[in-house]
Amino acid sequence: MEVITSAKVMQEQALAWKKAGKIIGFAPTMGFLHDGHMSLYARATKENDVVVGSIFVNPIQFGPTEDFADYPRDLAKDKDLCESQGVDCLFIPEVSEMYPQDFDSYVNVQGLDKYLCGACRPGHFRGVATVVLKLFNICQPDRAYFGQKDIQQLTILQKMVKDLNLPVEICRVPILREKDGLAISSRNVYLSSDEREQAPGIYAALCVAQTLIDNGEREAAKIIEQAVAVINGKVSLGVIDYLEIVGAKTLCPLKILQGDVIMAVAVKLPHARLIDNICIKCK
Ligand code: AMP
């Protein structure tokens, strides 16, 4: 597996693959890789000729009080995992390589960032869209793989690709979970043992909601009320940032469930803020 740190070298390599007729699959990450990330690469290696990964903790998507400096890092392990998963090339730029001092251009996907995480993390999705567009230009993917775990990110990037006519297919990969239901995340290592014990209550709440919906309930307020009760009961150390049912395309909160909807939740525990969601097709 090749490791590249220069954007120019990475772009030249990607363009050479394209010229040779290779189909490039790509999955960007912030590193500290786990099985969830590996599920992106497993799929990418099945569907493409060449797979490029990236590891970059993107400073411009972190707020001033967020965990940029403390974000967990383990490059040696990340490289081993990628190699064993069949990743052909790993792009690991320095911050100065991505954002030189005279950097001035940002991508705003307006509207979709008003809701869910966008409401509590101002500027976060502007940072995400900007870095992903840069990574697309550098790595030249035909297909790019993103986890449903970050459903708002995925929805915003799909809109960016459509609005800006980018020649990239965005592929959605389901959420990989621990045996007890907790969505796997690099930030789970921050949790104390008490927090870790309670954290599966978040997914349990989504499952209760799913059952209500399967049984015909369509009134968002009723579903949310029951899900909030589950979280308050099972995750007493946590505070709910949001728990909403939104339209899958608009991310706008719904009163009555109809069509493709997302139930999304963010819970602040003392040592980590956890997010999770389920996607539901309502008839
Ligand atoms: P991150 O390193 O947290 O920025 O995540 C990089 C990519 O991995 C994003 O597309 C995430 O949605 C995806 N991802 C993270 N956790 C999971 C998971 N548990 N299951 C599936 N994909 C995930």
Short mmCIF file of N, CA and C in Angstrom, two decimals, residues 46-217:
data_model
loop_
_atom_site.label_atom_id
_atom_site.label_comp_id
_atom_site.label_asym_id
_atom_site.label_seq_id
_atom_site.Cartn_x
_atom_site.Cartn_y
_atom_site.Cartn_z
N LYS A 46 -14.58 -4.19 -3.23
CA LYS A 46 -15.40 -5.09 -4.06
C LYS A 46 -15.83 -4.41 -5.36
N GLU A 47 -16.06 -3.10 -5.30
CA GLU A 47 -16.76 -2.43 -6.41
C GLU A 47 -15.86 -1.61 -7.33
N ASN A 48 -14.55 -1.52 -7.04
CA ASN A 48 -13.68 -0.62 -7.81
C ASN A 48 -12.35 -1.30 -8.15
N ASP A 49 -11.64 -0.74 -9.13
CA ASP A 49 -10.32 -1.28 -9.49
C ASP A 49 -9.24 -0.86 -8.49
N VAL A 50 -9.37 0.38 -8.03
CA VAL A 50 -8.36 0.94 -7.12
C VAL A 50 -9.10 1.57 -5.95
N VAL A 51 -8.59 1.37 -4.73
CA VAL A 51 -9.23 2.00 -3.57
C VAL A 51 -8.25 2.95 -2.88
N VAL A 52 -8.72 4.19 -2.72
CA VAL A 52 -7.94 5.21 -2.02
C VAL A 52 -8.64 5.53 -0.71
N GLY A 53 -7.86 5.59 0.36
CA GLY A 53 -8.40 6.03 1.65
C GLY A 53 -7.73 7.35 2.01
N SER A 54 -8.34 8.09 2.92
CA SER A 54 -7.62 9.26 3.42
C SER A 54 -7.81 9.35 4.92
N ILE A 55 -6.77 9.88 5.57
CA ILE A 55 -6.83 10.13 7.01
C ILE A 55 -6.46 11.59 7.19
N PHE A 56 -7.42 12.36 7.68
CA PHE A 56 -7.16 13.79 7.87
C PHE A 56 -8.14 14.31 8.93
N VAL A 57 -7.61 14.72 10.05
CA VAL A 57 -8.45 15.34 11.08
C VAL A 57 -8.57 16.80 10.66
N ASN A 58 -9.75 17.14 10.18
CA ASN A 58 -9.98 18.39 9.44
C ASN A 58 -10.28 19.54 10.42
N PRO A 59 -9.33 20.43 10.66
CA PRO A 59 -9.54 21.43 11.71
C PRO A 59 -10.75 22.32 11.48
N ILE A 60 -11.08 22.60 10.20
CA ILE A 60 -12.14 23.59 9.95
C ILE A 60 -13.56 23.03 10.16
N GLN A 61 -13.68 21.75 10.51
CA GLN A 61 -15.01 21.26 10.84
C GLN A 61 -15.23 21.15 12.35
N PHE A 62 -14.22 21.55 13.12
CA PHE A 62 -14.34 21.53 14.59
C PHE A 62 -14.62 22.94 15.09
N GLY A 63 -15.55 23.05 16.03
CA GLY A 63 -15.79 24.35 16.67
C GLY A 63 -14.68 24.65 17.66
N PRO A 64 -14.59 25.92 18.11
CA PRO A 64 -13.50 26.33 19.01
C PRO A 64 -13.47 25.55 20.33
N THR A 65 -14.64 25.05 20.79
CA THR A 65 -14.63 24.32 22.07
C THR A 65 -14.68 22.80 21.84
N GLU A 66 -14.54 22.37 20.59
CA GLU A 66 -14.62 20.93 20.31
C GLU A 66 -13.25 20.26 20.42
N ASP A 67 -13.21 18.94 20.07
CA ASP A 67 -12.07 18.11 20.47
C ASP A 67 -11.00 17.95 19.39
N PHE A 68 -10.75 18.99 18.56
CA PHE A 68 -9.75 18.83 17.48
C PHE A 68 -8.39 18.36 18.02
N ALA A 69 -7.88 19.05 19.03
CA ALA A 69 -6.53 18.73 19.53
C ALA A 69 -6.50 17.34 20.17
N ASP A 70 -7.59 16.95 20.79
CA ASP A 70 -7.62 15.67 21.52
C ASP A 70 -8.18 14.52 20.69
N TYR A 71 -8.56 14.78 19.44
CA TYR A 71 -9.18 13.71 18.65
C TYR A 71 -8.22 12.52 18.62
N PRO A 72 -8.73 11.28 18.90
CA PRO A 72 -7.81 10.15 19.01
C PRO A 72 -7.09 9.85 17.71
N ARG A 73 -5.80 9.50 17.81
CA ARG A 73 -5.01 9.24 16.60
C ARG A 73 -4.15 7.99 16.82
N ASP A 74 -4.03 7.15 15.80
CA ASP A 74 -3.12 5.99 15.84
C ASP A 74 -2.78 5.60 14.40
N LEU A 75 -1.85 6.36 13.83
CA LEU A 75 -1.55 6.20 12.40
C LEU A 75 -0.99 4.83 12.05
N ALA A 76 -0.13 4.31 12.94
CA ALA A 76 0.52 3.02 12.63
C ALA A 76 -0.55 1.93 12.50
N LYS A 77 -1.47 1.91 13.46
CA LYS A 77 -2.55 0.91 13.42
C LYS A 77 -3.45 1.14 12.20
N ASP A 78 -3.76 2.41 11.92
CA ASP A 78 -4.61 2.74 10.77
C ASP A 78 -4.02 2.19 9.47
N LYS A 79 -2.70 2.39 9.32
CA LYS A 79 -2.04 1.91 8.08
C LYS A 79 -2.16 0.39 7.97
N ASP A 80 -1.91 -0.31 9.09
CA ASP A 80 -2.00 -1.79 9.07
C ASP A 80 -3.40 -2.23 8.68
N LEU A 81 -4.42 -1.58 9.30
CA LEU A 81 -5.81 -1.97 9.02
C LEU A 81 -6.14 -1.77 7.54
N CYS A 82 -5.72 -0.62 7.00
CA CYS A 82 -6.04 -0.32 5.59
C CYS A 82 -5.35 -1.33 4.67
N GLU A 83 -4.10 -1.60 4.98
CA GLU A 83 -3.33 -2.56 4.17
C GLU A 83 -4.04 -3.91 4.16
N SER A 84 -4.47 -4.34 5.36
CA SER A 84 -5.08 -5.68 5.44
C SER A 84 -6.47 -5.70 4.79
N GLN A 85 -7.09 -4.54 4.63
CA GLN A 85 -8.41 -4.49 4.00
C GLN A 85 -8.31 -4.33 2.49
N GLY A 86 -7.09 -4.22 1.97
CA GLY A 86 -6.92 -4.15 0.52
C GLY A 86 -6.96 -2.73 -0.04
N VAL A 87 -6.80 -1.73 0.83
CA VAL A 87 -6.71 -0.34 0.34
C VAL A 87 -5.40 -0.21 -0.43
N ASP A 88 -5.45 0.41 -1.61
CA ASP A 88 -4.25 0.50 -2.45
C ASP A 88 -3.39 1.69 -2.10
N CYS A 89 -4.02 2.74 -1.62
CA CYS A 89 -3.27 3.98 -1.44
C CYS A 89 -3.93 4.79 -0.33
N LEU A 90 -3.11 5.31 0.56
CA LEU A 90 -3.63 6.10 1.68
C LEU A 90 -3.07 7.51 1.58
N PHE A 91 -3.97 8.49 1.54
CA PHE A 91 -3.57 9.90 1.46
C PHE A 91 -3.63 10.48 2.88
N ILE A 92 -2.49 10.92 3.38
CA ILE A 92 -2.42 11.43 4.77
C ILE A 92 -1.72 12.79 4.76
N PRO A 93 -2.46 13.84 4.41
CA PRO A 93 -1.82 15.15 4.32
C PRO A 93 -1.68 15.82 5.69
N GLU A 94 -0.73 16.73 5.78
CA GLU A 94 -0.64 17.62 6.95
C GLU A 94 -1.69 18.71 6.79
N VAL A 95 -2.01 19.38 7.90
CA VAL A 95 -2.97 20.49 7.83
C VAL A 95 -2.46 21.57 6.87
N SER A 96 -1.16 21.86 6.91
CA SER A 96 -0.60 22.93 6.06
C SER A 96 -0.68 22.57 4.57
N GLU A 97 -0.74 21.27 4.27
CA GLU A 97 -0.86 20.84 2.88
C GLU A 97 -2.28 21.12 2.36
N MET A 98 -3.27 20.93 3.23
CA MET A 98 -4.67 21.13 2.83
C MET A 98 -5.07 22.61 2.94
N TYR A 99 -4.54 23.28 3.94
CA TYR A 99 -4.91 24.69 4.17
C TYR A 99 -3.66 25.55 4.31
N PRO A 100 -3.03 25.86 3.18
CA PRO A 100 -1.89 26.78 3.27
C PRO A 100 -2.36 28.15 3.77
N GLN A 101 -1.42 28.97 4.17
CA GLN A 101 -1.78 30.24 4.83
C GLN A 101 -2.71 31.12 4.01
N ASP A 102 -2.61 31.03 2.67
CA ASP A 102 -3.44 31.91 1.84
C ASP A 102 -4.75 31.24 1.40
N PHE A 103 -5.17 30.21 2.11
CA PHE A 103 -6.41 29.48 1.75
C PHE A 103 -7.65 30.35 2.00
N ASP A 104 -8.53 30.49 0.99
CA ASP A 104 -9.66 31.41 1.10
C ASP A 104 -11.00 30.86 0.64
N SER A 105 -11.07 29.63 0.13
CA SER A 105 -12.30 29.18 -0.55
C SER A 105 -13.05 28.12 0.27
N TYR A 106 -14.34 28.33 0.45
CA TYR A 106 -15.15 27.42 1.26
C TYR A 106 -16.41 27.02 0.52
N VAL A 107 -16.96 25.86 0.86
CA VAL A 107 -18.20 25.38 0.23
C VAL A 107 -19.33 25.42 1.26
N ASN A 108 -20.39 26.14 0.92
CA ASN A 108 -21.57 26.20 1.78
C ASN A 108 -22.73 25.52 1.09
N VAL A 109 -23.21 24.41 1.63
CA VAL A 109 -24.43 23.80 1.09
C VAL A 109 -25.56 24.37 1.95
N GLN A 110 -26.20 25.40 1.45
CA GLN A 110 -27.07 26.20 2.31
C GLN A 110 -28.39 25.49 2.57
N GLY A 111 -28.89 25.61 3.78
CA GLY A 111 -30.23 25.11 4.09
C GLY A 111 -30.18 23.83 4.89
N LEU A 112 -29.57 22.78 4.31
CA LEU A 112 -29.57 21.48 5.00
C LEU A 112 -28.76 21.53 6.30
N ASP A 113 -27.91 22.55 6.43
CA ASP A 113 -27.09 22.62 7.65
C ASP A 113 -27.79 23.37 8.78
N LYS A 114 -29.07 23.73 8.55
CA LYS A 114 -29.81 24.42 9.63
C LYS A 114 -30.28 23.43 10.70
N TYR A 115 -30.42 22.16 10.28
CA TYR A 115 -31.10 21.18 11.13
C TYR A 115 -30.12 20.29 11.89
N LEU A 116 -30.64 19.47 12.79
CA LEU A 116 -29.91 18.40 13.48
C LEU A 116 -28.55 18.90 13.99
N CYS A 117 -27.46 18.21 13.63
CA CYS A 117 -26.13 18.60 14.14
C CYS A 117 -25.74 20.01 13.68
N GLY A 118 -26.24 20.42 12.51
CA GLY A 118 -25.90 21.75 11.99
C GLY A 118 -26.35 22.85 12.95
N ALA A 119 -27.47 22.62 13.62
CA ALA A 119 -28.00 23.64 14.52
C ALA A 119 -27.11 23.81 15.76
N CYS A 120 -26.50 22.70 16.24
CA CYS A 120 -25.65 22.82 17.44
C CYS A 120 -24.16 22.94 17.10
N ARG A 121 -23.80 22.76 15.82
CA ARG A 121 -22.38 22.84 15.45
C ARG A 121 -22.21 23.82 14.28
N PRO A 122 -22.34 25.12 14.55
CA PRO A 122 -22.27 26.09 13.45
C PRO A 122 -20.92 25.99 12.71
N GLY A 123 -20.99 25.98 11.38
CA GLY A 123 -19.76 25.93 10.58
C GLY A 123 -19.24 24.53 10.34
N HIS A 124 -19.78 23.54 11.06
CA HIS A 124 -19.27 22.17 10.93
C HIS A 124 -19.40 21.65 9.49
N PHE A 125 -20.59 21.79 8.90
CA PHE A 125 -20.79 21.20 7.57
C PHE A 125 -20.12 22.00 6.46
N ARG A 126 -19.88 23.28 6.71
CA ARG A 126 -19.09 24.07 5.77
C ARG A 126 -17.66 23.50 5.73
N GLY A 127 -17.16 23.13 6.90
CA GLY A 127 -15.83 22.52 6.97
C GLY A 127 -15.80 21.15 6.30
N VAL A 128 -16.87 20.37 6.51
CA VAL A 128 -16.95 19.03 5.92
C VAL A 128 -17.03 19.14 4.40
N ALA A 129 -17.95 19.99 3.90
CA ALA A 129 -18.15 20.09 2.44
C ALA A 129 -16.86 20.60 1.78
N THR A 130 -16.21 21.54 2.42
CA THR A 130 -14.97 22.10 1.85
C THR A 130 -13.88 21.01 1.76
N VAL A 131 -13.68 20.28 2.82
CA VAL A 131 -12.59 19.28 2.78
C VAL A 131 -12.94 18.15 1.83
N VAL A 132 -14.22 17.76 1.77
CA VAL A 132 -14.59 16.64 0.89
C VAL A 132 -14.45 17.05 -0.57
N LEU A 133 -14.82 18.28 -0.91
CA LEU A 133 -14.64 18.72 -2.30
C LEU A 133 -13.14 18.73 -2.64
N LYS A 134 -12.33 19.23 -1.72
CA LYS A 134 -10.88 19.22 -1.96
C LYS A 134 -10.38 17.77 -2.15
N LEU A 135 -10.84 16.88 -1.28
CA LEU A 135 -10.39 15.48 -1.37
C LEU A 135 -10.86 14.83 -2.68
N PHE A 136 -12.07 15.18 -3.12
CA PHE A 136 -12.55 14.65 -4.41
C PHE A 136 -11.64 15.14 -5.54
N ASN A 137 -11.28 16.42 -5.50
CA ASN A 137 -10.42 16.96 -6.56
C ASN A 137 -9.03 16.34 -6.52
N ILE A 138 -8.57 16.02 -5.34
CA ILE A 138 -7.22 15.45 -5.21
C ILE A 138 -7.23 13.96 -5.58
N CYS A 139 -8.24 13.23 -5.11
CA CYS A 139 -8.23 11.75 -5.25
C CYS A 139 -9.04 11.26 -6.45
N GLN A 140 -9.82 12.15 -7.09
CA GLN A 140 -10.50 11.84 -8.34
C GLN A 140 -11.36 10.57 -8.30
N PRO A 141 -12.17 10.38 -7.25
CA PRO A 141 -12.93 9.12 -7.19
C PRO A 141 -14.07 9.07 -8.19
N ASP A 142 -14.36 7.84 -8.67
CA ASP A 142 -15.61 7.60 -9.40
C ASP A 142 -16.72 7.34 -8.40
N ARG A 143 -16.38 6.61 -7.32
CA ARG A 143 -17.35 6.35 -6.25
C ARG A 143 -16.74 6.76 -4.91
N ALA A 144 -17.56 7.38 -4.06
CA ALA A 144 -17.08 7.75 -2.73
C ALA A 144 -18.03 7.16 -1.70
N TYR A 145 -17.47 6.55 -0.67
CA TYR A 145 -18.24 5.78 0.31
C TYR A 145 -18.33 6.55 1.62
N PHE A 146 -19.57 6.68 2.13
CA PHE A 146 -19.80 7.38 3.39
C PHE A 146 -20.75 6.53 4.23
N GLY A 147 -20.60 6.63 5.56
CA GLY A 147 -21.44 5.84 6.45
C GLY A 147 -22.77 6.54 6.73
N GLN A 148 -23.81 5.74 6.84
CA GLN A 148 -25.12 6.26 7.27
C GLN A 148 -25.04 6.83 8.68
N LYS A 149 -24.01 6.40 9.42
CA LYS A 149 -23.80 6.90 10.79
C LYS A 149 -23.87 8.43 10.82
N ASP A 150 -23.25 9.07 9.82
CA ASP A 150 -23.27 10.54 9.74
C ASP A 150 -24.25 10.93 8.65
N ILE A 151 -25.53 10.72 8.93
CA ILE A 151 -26.54 10.82 7.87
C ILE A 151 -26.69 12.24 7.34
N GLN A 152 -26.52 13.25 8.20
CA GLN A 152 -26.65 14.63 7.71
C GLN A 152 -25.48 14.95 6.79
N GLN A 153 -24.30 14.50 7.16
CA GLN A 153 -23.11 14.68 6.32
C GLN A 153 -23.36 14.07 4.94
N LEU A 154 -23.86 12.82 4.94
CA LEU A 154 -24.11 12.12 3.68
C LEU A 154 -25.13 12.87 2.82
N THR A 155 -26.19 13.36 3.45
CA THR A 155 -27.25 14.07 2.72
C THR A 155 -26.71 15.38 2.14
N ILE A 156 -25.92 16.08 2.92
CA ILE A 156 -25.34 17.35 2.46
C ILE A 156 -24.35 17.11 1.32
N LEU A 157 -23.56 16.04 1.43
CA LEU A 157 -22.59 15.76 0.36
C LEU A 157 -23.29 15.32 -0.92
N GLN A 158 -24.39 14.57 -0.77
CA GLN A 158 -25.17 14.20 -1.97
C GLN A 158 -25.69 15.46 -2.67
N LYS A 159 -26.12 16.43 -1.87
CA LYS A 159 -26.65 17.69 -2.43
C LYS A 159 -25.50 18.47 -3.10
N MET A 160 -24.34 18.48 -2.46
CA MET A 160 -23.19 19.18 -3.04
C MET A 160 -22.83 18.58 -4.41
N VAL A 161 -22.82 17.24 -4.47
CA VAL A 161 -22.47 16.56 -5.72
C VAL A 161 -23.48 16.91 -6.82
N LYS A 162 -24.76 16.95 -6.42
CA LYS A 162 -25.82 17.27 -7.40
C LYS A 162 -25.71 18.74 -7.82
N ASP A 163 -25.65 19.64 -6.84
CA ASP A 163 -25.64 21.08 -7.15
C ASP A 163 -24.43 21.48 -7.98
N LEU A 164 -23.28 20.88 -7.69
CA LEU A 164 -22.04 21.30 -8.35
C LEU A 164 -21.64 20.37 -9.50
N ASN A 165 -22.55 19.44 -9.89
CA ASN A 165 -22.30 18.55 -11.03
C ASN A 165 -20.98 17.79 -10.91
N LEU A 166 -20.71 17.28 -9.72
CA LEU A 166 -19.45 16.54 -9.55
C LEU A 166 -19.61 15.13 -10.11
N PRO A 167 -18.62 14.63 -10.84
CA PRO A 167 -18.74 13.29 -11.46
C PRO A 167 -18.37 12.18 -10.47
N VAL A 168 -19.07 12.16 -9.35
CA VAL A 168 -18.79 11.18 -8.28
C VAL A 168 -20.11 10.56 -7.85
N GLU A 169 -20.11 9.23 -7.69
CA GLU A 169 -21.30 8.57 -7.14
C GLU A 169 -21.11 8.43 -5.63
N ILE A 170 -22.06 8.97 -4.87
CA ILE A 170 -21.98 8.84 -3.40
C ILE A 170 -22.65 7.53 -3.01
N CYS A 171 -21.92 6.67 -2.31
CA CYS A 171 -22.46 5.37 -1.91
C CYS A 171 -22.64 5.34 -0.40
N ARG A 172 -23.84 4.91 0.02
CA ARG A 172 -24.16 4.89 1.44
C ARG A 172 -23.89 3.50 2.03
N VAL A 173 -23.18 3.46 3.16
CA VAL A 173 -22.87 2.19 3.82
C VAL A 173 -23.60 2.16 5.17
N PRO A 174 -24.32 1.04 5.48
CA PRO A 174 -25.10 0.97 6.73
C PRO A 174 -24.23 1.15 7.98
N ILE A 175 -24.89 1.48 9.09
CA ILE A 175 -24.17 1.70 10.35
C ILE A 175 -23.71 0.36 10.93
N LEU A 176 -22.44 0.26 11.24
CA LEU A 176 -21.94 -0.93 11.91
C LEU A 176 -22.04 -0.70 13.42
N ARG A 177 -22.56 -1.71 14.12
CA ARG A 177 -22.82 -1.55 15.54
C ARG A 177 -22.06 -2.57 16.38
N GLU A 178 -21.82 -2.21 17.64
CA GLU A 178 -21.33 -3.19 18.61
C GLU A 178 -22.45 -4.20 18.86
N LYS A 179 -22.09 -5.32 19.50
CA LYS A 179 -23.10 -6.37 19.74
C LYS A 179 -24.30 -5.84 20.52
N ASP A 180 -24.05 -4.88 21.42
CA ASP A 180 -25.15 -4.33 22.24
C ASP A 180 -25.90 -3.20 21.54
N GLY A 181 -25.59 -2.94 20.28
CA GLY A 181 -26.36 -1.96 19.51
C GLY A 181 -25.70 -0.60 19.37
N LEU A 182 -24.72 -0.30 20.22
CA LEU A 182 -24.07 1.02 20.13
C LEU A 182 -23.39 1.19 18.78
N ALA A 183 -23.68 2.29 18.09
CA ALA A 183 -23.02 2.57 16.81
C ALA A 183 -21.52 2.74 17.06
N ILE A 184 -20.71 2.02 16.28
CA ILE A 184 -19.26 2.11 16.48
C ILE A 184 -18.80 3.50 16.07
N SER A 185 -17.93 4.10 16.91
CA SER A 185 -17.41 5.44 16.63
C SER A 185 -16.02 5.59 17.25
N SER A 186 -15.17 6.37 16.58
CA SER A 186 -13.83 6.62 17.14
C SER A 186 -13.95 7.26 18.52
N ARG A 187 -15.01 8.03 18.73
CA ARG A 187 -15.15 8.75 20.00
C ARG A 187 -15.64 7.86 21.15
N ASN A 188 -16.03 6.60 20.86
CA ASN A 188 -16.48 5.72 21.94
C ASN A 188 -15.37 5.47 22.96
N VAL A 189 -14.10 5.64 22.56
CA VAL A 189 -13.00 5.41 23.50
C VAL A 189 -12.99 6.45 24.62
N TYR A 190 -13.64 7.58 24.40
CA TYR A 190 -13.70 8.61 25.45
C TYR A 190 -14.60 8.21 26.61
N LEU A 191 -15.54 7.28 26.37
CA LEU A 191 -16.59 6.99 27.36
C LEU A 191 -16.03 6.32 28.61
N SER A 192 -16.51 6.74 29.78
CA SER A 192 -16.19 6.04 31.03
C SER A 192 -16.94 4.71 31.01
N SER A 193 -16.63 3.81 31.94
CA SER A 193 -17.31 2.51 31.89
C SER A 193 -18.81 2.65 32.15
N ASP A 194 -19.20 3.60 33.01
CA ASP A 194 -20.64 3.83 33.26
C ASP A 194 -21.33 4.36 32.01
N GLU A 195 -20.64 5.29 31.35
CA GLU A 195 -21.22 5.86 30.12
C GLU A 195 -21.35 4.78 29.05
N ARG A 196 -20.30 3.97 28.93
CA ARG A 196 -20.31 2.91 27.92
C ARG A 196 -21.45 1.92 28.17
N GLU A 197 -21.71 1.67 29.46
CA GLU A 197 -22.79 0.75 29.82
C GLU A 197 -24.16 1.31 29.42
N GLN A 198 -24.30 2.63 29.57
CA GLN A 198 -25.60 3.25 29.28
C GLN A 198 -25.81 3.55 27.79
N ALA A 199 -24.69 3.73 27.07
CA ALA A 199 -24.77 4.25 25.69
C ALA A 199 -25.68 3.44 24.75
N PRO A 200 -25.76 2.10 24.87
CA PRO A 200 -26.66 1.36 23.97
C PRO A 200 -28.12 1.77 24.11
N GLY A 201 -28.47 2.47 25.19
CA GLY A 201 -29.84 2.97 25.38
C GLY A 201 -30.26 3.90 24.25
N ILE A 202 -29.28 4.51 23.59
CA ILE A 202 -29.61 5.43 22.48
C ILE A 202 -30.23 4.64 21.33
N TYR A 203 -29.57 3.54 20.97
CA TYR A 203 -30.11 2.71 19.88
C TYR A 203 -31.41 2.03 20.32
N ALA A 204 -31.47 1.66 21.61
CA ALA A 204 -32.70 1.04 22.12
C ALA A 204 -33.89 1.98 21.90
N ALA A 205 -33.67 3.27 22.08
CA ALA A 205 -34.75 4.25 21.88
C ALA A 205 -35.18 4.28 20.42
N LEU A 206 -34.19 4.20 19.52
CA LEU A 206 -34.52 4.20 18.08
C LEU A 206 -35.30 2.93 17.72
N CYS A 207 -34.95 1.82 18.37
CA CYS A 207 -35.65 0.56 18.09
C CYS A 207 -37.10 0.62 18.57
N VAL A 208 -37.32 1.25 19.72
CA VAL A 208 -38.69 1.42 20.22
C VAL A 208 -39.50 2.25 19.22
N ALA A 209 -38.86 3.31 18.71
CA ALA A 209 -39.53 4.16 17.71
C ALA A 209 -39.85 3.36 16.46
N GLN A 210 -38.89 2.55 16.03
CA GLN A 210 -39.08 1.73 14.81
C GLN A 210 -40.29 0.81 14.98
N THR A 211 -40.41 0.20 16.18
CA THR A 211 -41.54 -0.70 16.43
C THR A 211 -42.87 0.05 16.37
N LEU A 212 -42.89 1.24 16.99
CA LEU A 212 -44.12 2.05 16.94
C LEU A 212 -44.51 2.34 15.49
N ILE A 213 -43.51 2.71 14.70
CA ILE A 213 -43.78 3.05 13.29
C ILE A 213 -44.24 1.81 12.53
N ASP A 214 -43.55 0.68 12.78
CA ASP A 214 -43.95 -0.57 12.13
C ASP A 214 -45.40 -0.91 12.46
N ASN A 215 -45.83 -0.53 13.69
CA ASN A 215 -47.20 -0.83 14.11
C ASN A 215 -48.20 0.24 13.65
N GLY A 216 -47.73 1.20 12.84
CA GLY A 216 -48.67 2.12 12.21
C GLY A 216 -48.68 3.54 12.75
N GLU A 217 -47.94 3.81 13.84
CA GLU A 217 -47.93 5.18 14.38
C GLU A 217 -47.28 6.13 13.38
#
